[in-house]
Every structure is written in C-alpha cells, then in structure tokens.
JSON list of C-alpha atoms in Angstrom, two decimals:
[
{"chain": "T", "resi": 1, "resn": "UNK", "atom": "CA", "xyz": [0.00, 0.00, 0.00]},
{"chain": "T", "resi": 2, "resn": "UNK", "atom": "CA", "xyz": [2.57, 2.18, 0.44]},
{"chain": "T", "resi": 3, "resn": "UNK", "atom": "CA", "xyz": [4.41, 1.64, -2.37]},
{"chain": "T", "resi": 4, "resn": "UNK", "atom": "CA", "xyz": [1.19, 2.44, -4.44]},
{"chain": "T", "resi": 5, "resn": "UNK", "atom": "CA", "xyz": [0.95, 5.52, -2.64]},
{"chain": "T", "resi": 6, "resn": "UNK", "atom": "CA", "xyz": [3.93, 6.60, -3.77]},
{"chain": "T", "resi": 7, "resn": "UNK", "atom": "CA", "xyz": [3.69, 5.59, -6.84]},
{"chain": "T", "resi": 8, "resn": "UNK", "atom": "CA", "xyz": [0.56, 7.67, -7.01]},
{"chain": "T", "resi": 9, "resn": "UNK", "atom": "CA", "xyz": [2.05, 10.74, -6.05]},
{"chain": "T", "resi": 10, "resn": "UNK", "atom": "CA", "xyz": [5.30, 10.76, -7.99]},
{"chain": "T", "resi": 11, "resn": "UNK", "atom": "CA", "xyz": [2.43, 10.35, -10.85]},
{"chain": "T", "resi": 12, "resn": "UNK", "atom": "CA", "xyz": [0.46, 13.39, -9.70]},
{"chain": "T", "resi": 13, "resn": "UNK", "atom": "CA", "xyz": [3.44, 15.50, -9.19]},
{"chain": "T", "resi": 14, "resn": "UNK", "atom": "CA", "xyz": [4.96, 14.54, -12.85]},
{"chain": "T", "resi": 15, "resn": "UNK", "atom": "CA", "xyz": [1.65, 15.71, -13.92]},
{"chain": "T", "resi": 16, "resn": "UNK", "atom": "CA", "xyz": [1.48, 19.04, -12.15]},
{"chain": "T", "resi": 17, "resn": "UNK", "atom": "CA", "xyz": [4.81, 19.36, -13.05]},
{"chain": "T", "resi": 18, "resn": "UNK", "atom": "CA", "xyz": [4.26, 19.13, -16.78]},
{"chain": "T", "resi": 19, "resn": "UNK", "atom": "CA", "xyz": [0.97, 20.89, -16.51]},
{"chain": "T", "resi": 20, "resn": "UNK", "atom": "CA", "xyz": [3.15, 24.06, -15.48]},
{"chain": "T", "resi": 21, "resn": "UNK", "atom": "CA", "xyz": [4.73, 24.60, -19.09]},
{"chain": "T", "resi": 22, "resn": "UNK", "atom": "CA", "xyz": [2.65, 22.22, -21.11]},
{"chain": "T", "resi": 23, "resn": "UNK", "atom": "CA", "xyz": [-0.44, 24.48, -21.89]},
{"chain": "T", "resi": 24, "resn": "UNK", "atom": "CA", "xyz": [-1.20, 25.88, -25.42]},
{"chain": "T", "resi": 25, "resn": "UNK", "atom": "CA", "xyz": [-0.78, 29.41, -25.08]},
{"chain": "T", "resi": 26, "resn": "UNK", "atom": "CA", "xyz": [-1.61, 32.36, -27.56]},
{"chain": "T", "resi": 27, "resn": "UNK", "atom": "CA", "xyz": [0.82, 32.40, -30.76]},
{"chain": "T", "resi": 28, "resn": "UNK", "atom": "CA", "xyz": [1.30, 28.57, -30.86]},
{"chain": "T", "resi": 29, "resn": "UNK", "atom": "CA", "xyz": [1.69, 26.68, -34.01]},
{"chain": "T", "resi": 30, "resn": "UNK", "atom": "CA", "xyz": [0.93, 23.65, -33.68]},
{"chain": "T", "resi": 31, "resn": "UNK", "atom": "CA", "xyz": [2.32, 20.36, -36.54]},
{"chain": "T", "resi": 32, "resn": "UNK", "atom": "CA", "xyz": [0.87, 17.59, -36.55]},
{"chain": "T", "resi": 33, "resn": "UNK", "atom": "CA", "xyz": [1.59, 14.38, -39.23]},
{"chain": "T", "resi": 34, "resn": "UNK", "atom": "CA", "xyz": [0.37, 10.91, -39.05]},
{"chain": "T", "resi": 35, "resn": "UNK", "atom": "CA", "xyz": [-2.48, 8.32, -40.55]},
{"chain": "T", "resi": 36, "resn": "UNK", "atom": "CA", "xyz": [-5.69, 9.75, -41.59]},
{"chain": "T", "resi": 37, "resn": "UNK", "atom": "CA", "xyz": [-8.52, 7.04, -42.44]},
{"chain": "T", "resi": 38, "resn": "UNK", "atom": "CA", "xyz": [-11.49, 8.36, -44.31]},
{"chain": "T", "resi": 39, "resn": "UNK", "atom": "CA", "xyz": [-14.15, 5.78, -44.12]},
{"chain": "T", "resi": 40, "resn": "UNK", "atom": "CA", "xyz": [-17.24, 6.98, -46.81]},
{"chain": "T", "resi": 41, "resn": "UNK", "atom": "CA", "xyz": [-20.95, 6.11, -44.85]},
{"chain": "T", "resi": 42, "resn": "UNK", "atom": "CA", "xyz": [-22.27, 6.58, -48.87]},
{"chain": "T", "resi": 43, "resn": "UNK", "atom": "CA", "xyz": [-25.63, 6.69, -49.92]},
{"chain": "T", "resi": 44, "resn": "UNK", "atom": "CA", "xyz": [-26.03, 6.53, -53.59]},
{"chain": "T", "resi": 45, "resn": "UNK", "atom": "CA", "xyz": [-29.55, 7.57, -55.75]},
{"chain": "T", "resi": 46, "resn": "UNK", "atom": "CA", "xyz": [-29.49, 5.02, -58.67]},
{"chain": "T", "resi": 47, "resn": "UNK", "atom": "CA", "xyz": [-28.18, 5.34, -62.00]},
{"chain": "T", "resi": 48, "resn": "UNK", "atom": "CA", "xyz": [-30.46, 7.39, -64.14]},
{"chain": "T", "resi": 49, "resn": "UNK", "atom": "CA", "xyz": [-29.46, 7.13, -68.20]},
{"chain": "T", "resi": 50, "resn": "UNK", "atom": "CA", "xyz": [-30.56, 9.30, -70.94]},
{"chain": "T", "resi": 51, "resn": "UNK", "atom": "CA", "xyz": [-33.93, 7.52, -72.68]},
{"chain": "T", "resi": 52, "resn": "UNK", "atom": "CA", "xyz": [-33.91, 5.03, -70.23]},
{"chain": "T", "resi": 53, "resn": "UNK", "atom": "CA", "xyz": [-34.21, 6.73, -66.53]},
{"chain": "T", "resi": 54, "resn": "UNK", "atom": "CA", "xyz": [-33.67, 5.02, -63.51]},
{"chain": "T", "resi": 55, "resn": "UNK", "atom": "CA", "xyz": [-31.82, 1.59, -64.41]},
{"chain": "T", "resi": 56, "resn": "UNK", "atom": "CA", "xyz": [-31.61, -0.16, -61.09]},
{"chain": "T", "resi": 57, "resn": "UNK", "atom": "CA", "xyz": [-27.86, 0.20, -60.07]},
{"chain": "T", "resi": 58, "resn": "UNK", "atom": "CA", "xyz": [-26.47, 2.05, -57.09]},
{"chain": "T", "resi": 59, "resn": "UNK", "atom": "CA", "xyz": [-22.76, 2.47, -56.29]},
{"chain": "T", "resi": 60, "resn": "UNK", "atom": "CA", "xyz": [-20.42, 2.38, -53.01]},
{"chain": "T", "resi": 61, "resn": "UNK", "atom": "CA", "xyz": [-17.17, 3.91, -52.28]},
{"chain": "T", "resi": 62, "resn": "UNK", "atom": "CA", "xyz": [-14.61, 2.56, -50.00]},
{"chain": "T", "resi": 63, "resn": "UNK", "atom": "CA", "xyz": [-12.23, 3.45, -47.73]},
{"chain": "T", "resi": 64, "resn": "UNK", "atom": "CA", "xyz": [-8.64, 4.48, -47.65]},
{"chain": "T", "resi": 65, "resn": "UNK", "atom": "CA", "xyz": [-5.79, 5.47, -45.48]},
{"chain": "T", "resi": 66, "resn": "UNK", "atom": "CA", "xyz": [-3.26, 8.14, -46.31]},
{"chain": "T", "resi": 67, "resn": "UNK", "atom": "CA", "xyz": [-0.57, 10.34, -44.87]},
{"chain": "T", "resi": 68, "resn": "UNK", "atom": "CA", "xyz": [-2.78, 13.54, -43.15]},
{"chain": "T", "resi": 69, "resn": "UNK", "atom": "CA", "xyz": [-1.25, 16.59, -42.05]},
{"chain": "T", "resi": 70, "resn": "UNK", "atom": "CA", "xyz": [-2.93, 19.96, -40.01]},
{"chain": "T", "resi": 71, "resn": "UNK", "atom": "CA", "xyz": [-1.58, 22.98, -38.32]},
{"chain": "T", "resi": 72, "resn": "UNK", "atom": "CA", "xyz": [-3.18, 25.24, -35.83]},
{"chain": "T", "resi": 73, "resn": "UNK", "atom": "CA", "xyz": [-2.10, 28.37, -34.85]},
{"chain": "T", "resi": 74, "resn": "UNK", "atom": "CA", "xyz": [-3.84, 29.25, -31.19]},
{"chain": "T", "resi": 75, "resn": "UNK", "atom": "CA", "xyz": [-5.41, 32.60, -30.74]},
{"chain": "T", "resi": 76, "resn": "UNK", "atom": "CA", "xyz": [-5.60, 31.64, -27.05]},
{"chain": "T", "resi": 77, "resn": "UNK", "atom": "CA", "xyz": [-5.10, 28.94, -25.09]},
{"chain": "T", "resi": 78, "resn": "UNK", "atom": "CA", "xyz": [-8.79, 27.72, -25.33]},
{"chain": "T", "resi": 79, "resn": "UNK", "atom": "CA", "xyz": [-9.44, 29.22, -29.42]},
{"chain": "T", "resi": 80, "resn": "UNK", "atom": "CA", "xyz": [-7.92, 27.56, -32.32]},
{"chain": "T", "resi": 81, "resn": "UNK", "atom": "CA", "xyz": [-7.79, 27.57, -36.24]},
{"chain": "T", "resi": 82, "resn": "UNK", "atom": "CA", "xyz": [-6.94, 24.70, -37.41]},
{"chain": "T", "resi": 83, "resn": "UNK", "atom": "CA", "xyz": [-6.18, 23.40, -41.61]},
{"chain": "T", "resi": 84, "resn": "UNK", "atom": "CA", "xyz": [-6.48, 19.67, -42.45]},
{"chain": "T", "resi": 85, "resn": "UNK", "atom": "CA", "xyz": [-4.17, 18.50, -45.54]},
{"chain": "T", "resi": 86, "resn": "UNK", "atom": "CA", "xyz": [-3.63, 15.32, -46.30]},
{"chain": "T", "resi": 87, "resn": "UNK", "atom": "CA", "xyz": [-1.43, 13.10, -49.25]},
{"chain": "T", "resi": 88, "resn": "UNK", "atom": "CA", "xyz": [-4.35, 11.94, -52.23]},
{"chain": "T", "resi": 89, "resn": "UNK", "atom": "CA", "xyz": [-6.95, 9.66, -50.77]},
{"chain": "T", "resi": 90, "resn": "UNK", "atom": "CA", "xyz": [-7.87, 6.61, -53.58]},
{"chain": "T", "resi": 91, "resn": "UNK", "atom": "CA", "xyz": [-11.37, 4.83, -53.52]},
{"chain": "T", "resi": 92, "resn": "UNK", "atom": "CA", "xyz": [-12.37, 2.44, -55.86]},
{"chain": "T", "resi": 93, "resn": "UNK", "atom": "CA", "xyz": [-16.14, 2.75, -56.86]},
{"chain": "T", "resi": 94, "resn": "UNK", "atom": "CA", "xyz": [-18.29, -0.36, -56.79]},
{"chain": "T", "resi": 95, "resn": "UNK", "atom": "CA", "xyz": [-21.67, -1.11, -59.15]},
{"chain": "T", "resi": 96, "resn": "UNK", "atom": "CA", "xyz": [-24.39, -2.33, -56.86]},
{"chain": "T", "resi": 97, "resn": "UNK", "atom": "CA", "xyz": [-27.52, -4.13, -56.85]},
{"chain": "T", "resi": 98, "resn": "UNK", "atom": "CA", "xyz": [-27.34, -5.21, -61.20]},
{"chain": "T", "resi": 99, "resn": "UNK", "atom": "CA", "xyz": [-29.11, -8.50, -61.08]},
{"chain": "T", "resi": 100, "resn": "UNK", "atom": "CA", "xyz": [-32.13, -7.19, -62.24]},
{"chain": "T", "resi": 101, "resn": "UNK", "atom": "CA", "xyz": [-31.13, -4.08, -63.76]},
{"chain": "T", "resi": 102, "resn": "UNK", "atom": "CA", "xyz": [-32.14, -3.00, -67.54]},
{"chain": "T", "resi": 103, "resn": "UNK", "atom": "CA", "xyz": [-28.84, -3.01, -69.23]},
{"chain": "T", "resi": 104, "resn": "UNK", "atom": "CA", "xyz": [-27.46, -6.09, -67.69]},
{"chain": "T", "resi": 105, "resn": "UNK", "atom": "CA", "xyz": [-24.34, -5.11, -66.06]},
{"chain": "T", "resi": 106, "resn": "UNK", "atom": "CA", "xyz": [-22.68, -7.32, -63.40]},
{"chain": "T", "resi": 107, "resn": "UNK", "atom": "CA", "xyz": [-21.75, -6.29, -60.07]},
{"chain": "T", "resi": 108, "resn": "UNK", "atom": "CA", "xyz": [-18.52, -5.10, -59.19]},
{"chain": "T", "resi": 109, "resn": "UNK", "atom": "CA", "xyz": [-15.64, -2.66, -58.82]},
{"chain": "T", "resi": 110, "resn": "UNK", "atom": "CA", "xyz": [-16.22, 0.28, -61.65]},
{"chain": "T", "resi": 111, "resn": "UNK", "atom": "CA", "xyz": [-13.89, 2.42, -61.27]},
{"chain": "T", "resi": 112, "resn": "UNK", "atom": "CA", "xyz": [-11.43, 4.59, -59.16]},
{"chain": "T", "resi": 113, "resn": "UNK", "atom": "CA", "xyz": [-11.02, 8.09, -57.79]},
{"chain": "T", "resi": 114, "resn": "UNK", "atom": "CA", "xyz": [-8.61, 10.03, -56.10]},
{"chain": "T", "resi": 115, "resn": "UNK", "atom": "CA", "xyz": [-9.85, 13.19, -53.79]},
{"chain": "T", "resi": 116, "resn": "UNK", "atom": "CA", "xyz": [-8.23, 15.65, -51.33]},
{"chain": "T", "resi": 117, "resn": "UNK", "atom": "CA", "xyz": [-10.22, 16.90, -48.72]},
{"chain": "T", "resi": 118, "resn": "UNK", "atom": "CA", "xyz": [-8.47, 20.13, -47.41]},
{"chain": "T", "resi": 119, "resn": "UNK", "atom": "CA", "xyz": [-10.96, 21.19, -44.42]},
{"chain": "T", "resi": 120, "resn": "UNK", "atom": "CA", "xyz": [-10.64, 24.60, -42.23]},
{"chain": "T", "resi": 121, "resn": "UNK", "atom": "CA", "xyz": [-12.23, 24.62, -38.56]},
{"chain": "T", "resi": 122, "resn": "UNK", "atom": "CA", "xyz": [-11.87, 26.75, -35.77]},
{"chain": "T", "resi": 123, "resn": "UNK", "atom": "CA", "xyz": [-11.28, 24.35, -32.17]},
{"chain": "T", "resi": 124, "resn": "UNK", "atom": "CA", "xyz": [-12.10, 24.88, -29.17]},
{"chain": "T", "resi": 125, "resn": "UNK", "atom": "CA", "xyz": [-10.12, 23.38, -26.19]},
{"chain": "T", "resi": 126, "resn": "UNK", "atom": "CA", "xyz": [-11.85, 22.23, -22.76]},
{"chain": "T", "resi": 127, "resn": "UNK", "atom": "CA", "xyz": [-8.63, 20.98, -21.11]},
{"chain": "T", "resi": 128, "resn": "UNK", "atom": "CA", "xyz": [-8.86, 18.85, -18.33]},
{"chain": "T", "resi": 129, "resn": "UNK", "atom": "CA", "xyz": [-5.56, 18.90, -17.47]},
{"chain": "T", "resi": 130, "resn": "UNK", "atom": "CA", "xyz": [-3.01, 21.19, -18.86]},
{"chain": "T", "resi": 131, "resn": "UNK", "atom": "CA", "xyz": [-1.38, 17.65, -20.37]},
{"chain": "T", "resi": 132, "resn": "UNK", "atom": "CA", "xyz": [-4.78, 16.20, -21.66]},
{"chain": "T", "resi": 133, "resn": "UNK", "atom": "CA", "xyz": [-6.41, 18.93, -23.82]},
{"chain": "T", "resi": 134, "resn": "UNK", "atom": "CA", "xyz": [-9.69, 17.69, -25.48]},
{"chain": "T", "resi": 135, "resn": "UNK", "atom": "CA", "xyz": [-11.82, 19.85, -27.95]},
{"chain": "T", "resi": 136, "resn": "UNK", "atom": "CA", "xyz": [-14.78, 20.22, -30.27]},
{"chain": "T", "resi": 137, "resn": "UNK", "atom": "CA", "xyz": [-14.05, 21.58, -33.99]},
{"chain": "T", "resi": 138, "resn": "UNK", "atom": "CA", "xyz": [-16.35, 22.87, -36.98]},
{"chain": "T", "resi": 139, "resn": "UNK", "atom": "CA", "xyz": [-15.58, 24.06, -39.96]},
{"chain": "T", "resi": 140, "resn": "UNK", "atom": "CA", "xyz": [-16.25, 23.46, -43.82]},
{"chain": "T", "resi": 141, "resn": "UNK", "atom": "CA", "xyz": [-14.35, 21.40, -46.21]},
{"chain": "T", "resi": 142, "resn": "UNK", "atom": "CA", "xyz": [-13.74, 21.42, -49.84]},
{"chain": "T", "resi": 143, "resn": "UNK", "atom": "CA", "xyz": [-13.51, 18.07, -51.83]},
{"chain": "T", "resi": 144, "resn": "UNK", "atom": "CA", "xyz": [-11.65, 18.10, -55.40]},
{"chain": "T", "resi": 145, "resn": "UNK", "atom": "CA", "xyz": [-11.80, 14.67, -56.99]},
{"chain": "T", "resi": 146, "resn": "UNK", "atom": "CA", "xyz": [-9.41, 14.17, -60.08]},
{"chain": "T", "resi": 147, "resn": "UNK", "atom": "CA", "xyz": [-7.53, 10.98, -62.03]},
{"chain": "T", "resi": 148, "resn": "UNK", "atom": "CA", "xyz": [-11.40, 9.63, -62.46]},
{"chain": "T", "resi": 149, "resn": "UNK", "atom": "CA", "xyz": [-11.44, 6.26, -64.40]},
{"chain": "T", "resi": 150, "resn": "UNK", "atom": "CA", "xyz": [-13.19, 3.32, -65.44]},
{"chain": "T", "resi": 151, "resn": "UNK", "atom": "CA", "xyz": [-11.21, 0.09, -64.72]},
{"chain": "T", "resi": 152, "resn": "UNK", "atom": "CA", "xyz": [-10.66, -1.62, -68.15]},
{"chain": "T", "resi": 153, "resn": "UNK", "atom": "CA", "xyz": [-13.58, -4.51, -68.22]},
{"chain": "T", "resi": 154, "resn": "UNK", "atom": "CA", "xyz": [-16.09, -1.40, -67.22]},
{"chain": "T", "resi": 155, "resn": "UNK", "atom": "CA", "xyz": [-14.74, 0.64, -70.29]},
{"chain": "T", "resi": 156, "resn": "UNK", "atom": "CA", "xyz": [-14.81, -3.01, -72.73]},
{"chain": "T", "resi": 157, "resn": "UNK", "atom": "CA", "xyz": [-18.78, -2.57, -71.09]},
{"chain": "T", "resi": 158, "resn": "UNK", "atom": "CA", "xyz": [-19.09, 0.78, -73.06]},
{"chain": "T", "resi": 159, "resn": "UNK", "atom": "CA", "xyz": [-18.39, 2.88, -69.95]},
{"chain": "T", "resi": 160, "resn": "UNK", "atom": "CA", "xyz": [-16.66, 6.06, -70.81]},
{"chain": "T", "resi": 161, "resn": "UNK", "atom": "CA", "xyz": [-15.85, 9.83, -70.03]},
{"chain": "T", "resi": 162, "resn": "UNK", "atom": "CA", "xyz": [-16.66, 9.90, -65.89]},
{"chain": "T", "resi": 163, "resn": "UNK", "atom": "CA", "xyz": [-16.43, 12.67, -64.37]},
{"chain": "T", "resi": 164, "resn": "UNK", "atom": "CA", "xyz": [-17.06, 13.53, -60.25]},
{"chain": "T", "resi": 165, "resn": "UNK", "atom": "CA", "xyz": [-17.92, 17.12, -59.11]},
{"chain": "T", "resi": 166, "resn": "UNK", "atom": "CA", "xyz": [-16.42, 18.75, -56.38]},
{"chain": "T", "resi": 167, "resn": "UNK", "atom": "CA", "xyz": [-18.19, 19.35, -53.12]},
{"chain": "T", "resi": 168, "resn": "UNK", "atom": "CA", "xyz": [-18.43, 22.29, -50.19]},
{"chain": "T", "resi": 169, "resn": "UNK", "atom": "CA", "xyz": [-19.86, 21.13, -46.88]},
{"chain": "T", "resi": 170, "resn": "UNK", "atom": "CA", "xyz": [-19.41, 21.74, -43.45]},
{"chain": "T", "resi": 171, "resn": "UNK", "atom": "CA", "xyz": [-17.35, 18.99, -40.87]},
{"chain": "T", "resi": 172, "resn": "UNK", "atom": "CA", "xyz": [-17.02, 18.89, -37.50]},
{"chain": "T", "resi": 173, "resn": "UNK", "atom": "CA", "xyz": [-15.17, 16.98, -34.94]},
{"chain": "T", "resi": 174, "resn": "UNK", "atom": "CA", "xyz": [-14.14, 16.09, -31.30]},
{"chain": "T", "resi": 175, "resn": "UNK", "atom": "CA", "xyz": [-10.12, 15.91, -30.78]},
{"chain": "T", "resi": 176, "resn": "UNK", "atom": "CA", "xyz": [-7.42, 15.33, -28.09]},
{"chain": "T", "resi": 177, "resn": "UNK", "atom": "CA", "xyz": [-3.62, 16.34, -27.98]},
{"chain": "T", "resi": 178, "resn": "UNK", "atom": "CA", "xyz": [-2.17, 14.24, -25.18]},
{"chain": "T", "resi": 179, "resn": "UNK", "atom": "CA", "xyz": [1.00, 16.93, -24.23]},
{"chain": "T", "resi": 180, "resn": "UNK", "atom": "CA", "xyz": [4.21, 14.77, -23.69]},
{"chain": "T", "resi": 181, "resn": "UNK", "atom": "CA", "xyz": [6.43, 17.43, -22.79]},
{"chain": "T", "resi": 182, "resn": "UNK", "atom": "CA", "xyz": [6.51, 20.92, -23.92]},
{"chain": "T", "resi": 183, "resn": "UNK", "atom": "CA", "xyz": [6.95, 20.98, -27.80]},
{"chain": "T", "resi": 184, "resn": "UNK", "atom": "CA", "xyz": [6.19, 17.49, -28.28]},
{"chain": "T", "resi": 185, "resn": "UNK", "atom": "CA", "xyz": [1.92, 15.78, -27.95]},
{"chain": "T", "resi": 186, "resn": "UNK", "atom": "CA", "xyz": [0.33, 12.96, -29.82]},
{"chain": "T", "resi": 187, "resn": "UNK", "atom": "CA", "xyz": [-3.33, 13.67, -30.93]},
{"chain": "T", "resi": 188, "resn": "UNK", "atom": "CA", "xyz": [-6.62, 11.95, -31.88]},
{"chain": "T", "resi": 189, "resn": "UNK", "atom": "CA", "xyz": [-9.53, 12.82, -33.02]},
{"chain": "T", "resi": 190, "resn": "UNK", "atom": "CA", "xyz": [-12.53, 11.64, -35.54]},
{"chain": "T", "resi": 191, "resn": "UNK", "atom": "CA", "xyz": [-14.21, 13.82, -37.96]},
{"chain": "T", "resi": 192, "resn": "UNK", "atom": "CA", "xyz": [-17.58, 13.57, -39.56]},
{"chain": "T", "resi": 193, "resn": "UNK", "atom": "CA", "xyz": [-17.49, 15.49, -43.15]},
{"chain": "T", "resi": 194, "resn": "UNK", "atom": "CA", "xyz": [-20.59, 16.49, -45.50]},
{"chain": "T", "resi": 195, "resn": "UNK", "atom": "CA", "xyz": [-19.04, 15.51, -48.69]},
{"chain": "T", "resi": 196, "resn": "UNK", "atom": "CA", "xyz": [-21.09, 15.23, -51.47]},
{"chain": "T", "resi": 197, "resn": "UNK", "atom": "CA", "xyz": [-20.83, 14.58, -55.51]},
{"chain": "T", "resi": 198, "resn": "UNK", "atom": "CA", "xyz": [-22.46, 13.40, -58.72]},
{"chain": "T", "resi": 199, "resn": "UNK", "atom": "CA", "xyz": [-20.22, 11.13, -61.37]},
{"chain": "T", "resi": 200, "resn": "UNK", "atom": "CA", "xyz": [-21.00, 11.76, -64.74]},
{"chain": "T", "resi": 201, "resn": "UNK", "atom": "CA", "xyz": [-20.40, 9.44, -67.34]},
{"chain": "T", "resi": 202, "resn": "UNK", "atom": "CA", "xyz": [-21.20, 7.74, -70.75]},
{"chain": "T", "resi": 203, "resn": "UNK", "atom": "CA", "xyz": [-22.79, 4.16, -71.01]},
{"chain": "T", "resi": 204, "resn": "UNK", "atom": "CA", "xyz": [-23.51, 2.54, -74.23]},
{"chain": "T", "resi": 205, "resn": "UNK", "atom": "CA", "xyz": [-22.52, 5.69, -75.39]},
{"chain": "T", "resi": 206, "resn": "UNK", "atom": "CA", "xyz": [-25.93, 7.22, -73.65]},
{"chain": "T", "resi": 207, "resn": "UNK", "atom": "CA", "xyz": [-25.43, 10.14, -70.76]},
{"chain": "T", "resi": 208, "resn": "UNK", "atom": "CA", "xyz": [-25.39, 8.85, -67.32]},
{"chain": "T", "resi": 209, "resn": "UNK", "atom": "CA", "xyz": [-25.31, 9.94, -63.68]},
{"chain": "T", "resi": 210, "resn": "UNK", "atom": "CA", "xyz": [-25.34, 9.07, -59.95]},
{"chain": "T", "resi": 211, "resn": "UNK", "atom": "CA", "xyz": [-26.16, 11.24, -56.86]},
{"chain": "T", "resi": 212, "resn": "UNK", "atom": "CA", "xyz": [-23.48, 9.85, -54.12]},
{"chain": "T", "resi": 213, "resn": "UNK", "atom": "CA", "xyz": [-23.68, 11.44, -50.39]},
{"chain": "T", "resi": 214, "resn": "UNK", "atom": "CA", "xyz": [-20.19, 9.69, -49.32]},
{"chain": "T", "resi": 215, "resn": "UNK", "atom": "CA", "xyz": [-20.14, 11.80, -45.86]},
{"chain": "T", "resi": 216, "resn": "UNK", "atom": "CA", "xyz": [-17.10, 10.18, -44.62]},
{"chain": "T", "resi": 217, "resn": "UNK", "atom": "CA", "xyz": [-15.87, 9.57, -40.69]},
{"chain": "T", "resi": 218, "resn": "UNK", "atom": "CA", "xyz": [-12.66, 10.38, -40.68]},
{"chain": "T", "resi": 219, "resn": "UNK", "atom": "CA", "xyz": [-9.93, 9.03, -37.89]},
{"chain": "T", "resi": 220, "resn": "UNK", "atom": "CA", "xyz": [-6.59, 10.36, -37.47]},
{"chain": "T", "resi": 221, "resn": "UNK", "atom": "CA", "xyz": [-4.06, 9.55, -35.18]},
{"chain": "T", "resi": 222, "resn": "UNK", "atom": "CA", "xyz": [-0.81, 11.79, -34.97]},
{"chain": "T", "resi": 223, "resn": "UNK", "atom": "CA", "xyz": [2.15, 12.84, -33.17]},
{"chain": "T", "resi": 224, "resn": "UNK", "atom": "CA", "xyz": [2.27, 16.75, -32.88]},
{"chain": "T", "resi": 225, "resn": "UNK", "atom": "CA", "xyz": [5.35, 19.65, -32.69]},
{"chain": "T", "resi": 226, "resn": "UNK", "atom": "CA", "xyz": [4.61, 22.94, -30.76]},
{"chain": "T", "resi": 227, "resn": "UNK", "atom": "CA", "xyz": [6.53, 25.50, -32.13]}
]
C-alpha cells in the first residue's frame, strides 16, 4: 500500500509538473503528421441514363488510409484555427444491386477516384488537465476529386468519359492532444465530413449519372510539434 501511494504521487506530481509549461498558449503553431482514415458512410440515388431513366444500379465507395497533415495556430489557449491537408486519398467505386437491372451489367468494382479533402475549422479546447487537452471543432471542407477512371472490363462494357464534381460542406469533430512534454503531444480525433458529388459518365454511349452522399468519418491519429 505504500508503495502504491507513492507511486501515485510521484504520478500526480509529474503531472502538475508538466501541466506548469505544457499548456497551449496564444501564438502557438501547432504540426501535426500521421495516418488519416477516411471511411465513406455513402448513400447513392441510382443510375439514371438518358432515354432510359432510372436503371436499377447504385454504387459504393470505400475506404482508404493516407498520410494527413494539419496545423493550428492558437489565438488563445482555449481558441484555435486549425487546416487539415492530407497526401491523395484513392477509392475504388463499386456497381451495386445489377441482377435485375435494364442493361445487364454485373456487379462489381467500376472504377477509381482520387480526392483531397483540405478542411478549415476553428477548435475549441476544454482541457482537463493542462497535459490532456480535449476539444470540439467545426468548420467546412472542400472536396476536389481528379484521375477519375473506369477500370478496363467497365470501359470493354461501353463505360466512358466519368467525371465527379467537387463538393463544399461543413465537418465537424471532437479531438485530443495528449502533451508529452513541452513541444512534443500525440493527438486523436474523428471527424464527420458532409461531402457530397455526382459522377458523370457515358454508357452505351448514352449520358449517365449518380447522386453519391459519401459523408465520410474520418480518424486520425498523430504525433504533434509545438513551435
């Protein structure tokens, strides 16, 4: 019991120790680099094709894991703006729900996408300790999808010429930068983002197009630099 108890305090008095330099203050800029996961939670309208309508397929996106990046430069210790960056997410786009559909197209991947999602939020921090520092962000994103292509047995199926357009939306998240000395703090946190598009495309050399609400979560875990 007594070794516990000391044990317990030389914990507490690390921690109060810390606490007394670890804060974010005013003027901080704040790195942080590690894995970013954004998982889509898609809903997808069906395929509607010029002089045919509403065919009967749907399409999913999947998920992907990349190198993210944000900074944040405090405007107090509590108020923070914050930019999320990230290296080009890839999700391959799958046809859905074909067995019965008009035109008599298998299921299956269709093609592939790459997007970056740069988002800007302003956090706010609710520290419970001056080393554990959770907060609440909101902000809105802008999604830019580019290198857009059928996968080669889709275009052999007459599919051709997709396009995706790009979306505004707002996110928002809940964080927490665990401080492990004064410059250096690994952080967590899960975003939920409004992202949504429509793909344009050719089939049987007919106009095409699909409604998708992907509205990713988005996890990130990374180890932060206060400068």
């Amino acid at each position: 019991m007594r070794v516990f108890k000391i044990v317990l305090f030389s914990l507490a008095l690390t921690t109060s120790l810390m606490s007394a330099t670890n804060a974010h203050e005013a003027g901080d800029m704040i790195v942080r680099a590690g894995l970013t996961t954004v998982a889509p939670d898609e809903a997808s309208s069906n395929v509607t094709v010029q002089s045919v309508g509403n065919v009967g397929m749907g399409t999913s996106v999947n998920s992907n894991t990349q190198l993210g990046l944000n900074v944040v430069y405090m405007f107090s210790s509590n108020l923070g703006l914050e930019l999320l960056a990230a290296s080009p997410f890839t999700h391959d786009i799958t046809l859905n729900n074909t067995l019965d559909n008009e035109l008599g197209l298998g299921d299956g991947k269709l093609a592939e996408s790459k997007q970056l999602p740069p988002t800007l939020s302003l956090l706010y921090y609710f520290p419970i300790t001056e080393v554990i520092q959770p907060y609440l962000g909101v902000g809105l994103n802008y999604t830019v999808f580019f290198d857009e292509q059928f996968v080669d047995n889709r275009e052999a199926q007459s599919f051709n010429n997709l396009s995706l357009d790009e979306s505004f939306g707002i996110a928002a998240q809940i964080g927490m930068d665990y401080k492990l000395d004064q410059h250096w703090l690994i952080n967590a946190s899960l975003r939920y983002i409004d992202i949504d598009t429509e793909a344009n495309f050719d089939v049987l050399d007919l106009p095409a197009q699909v409604s998708v609400d992907i509205d990713p979560w988005v996890y990130s875990i990374m180890i932060g630099y206060t400068f």
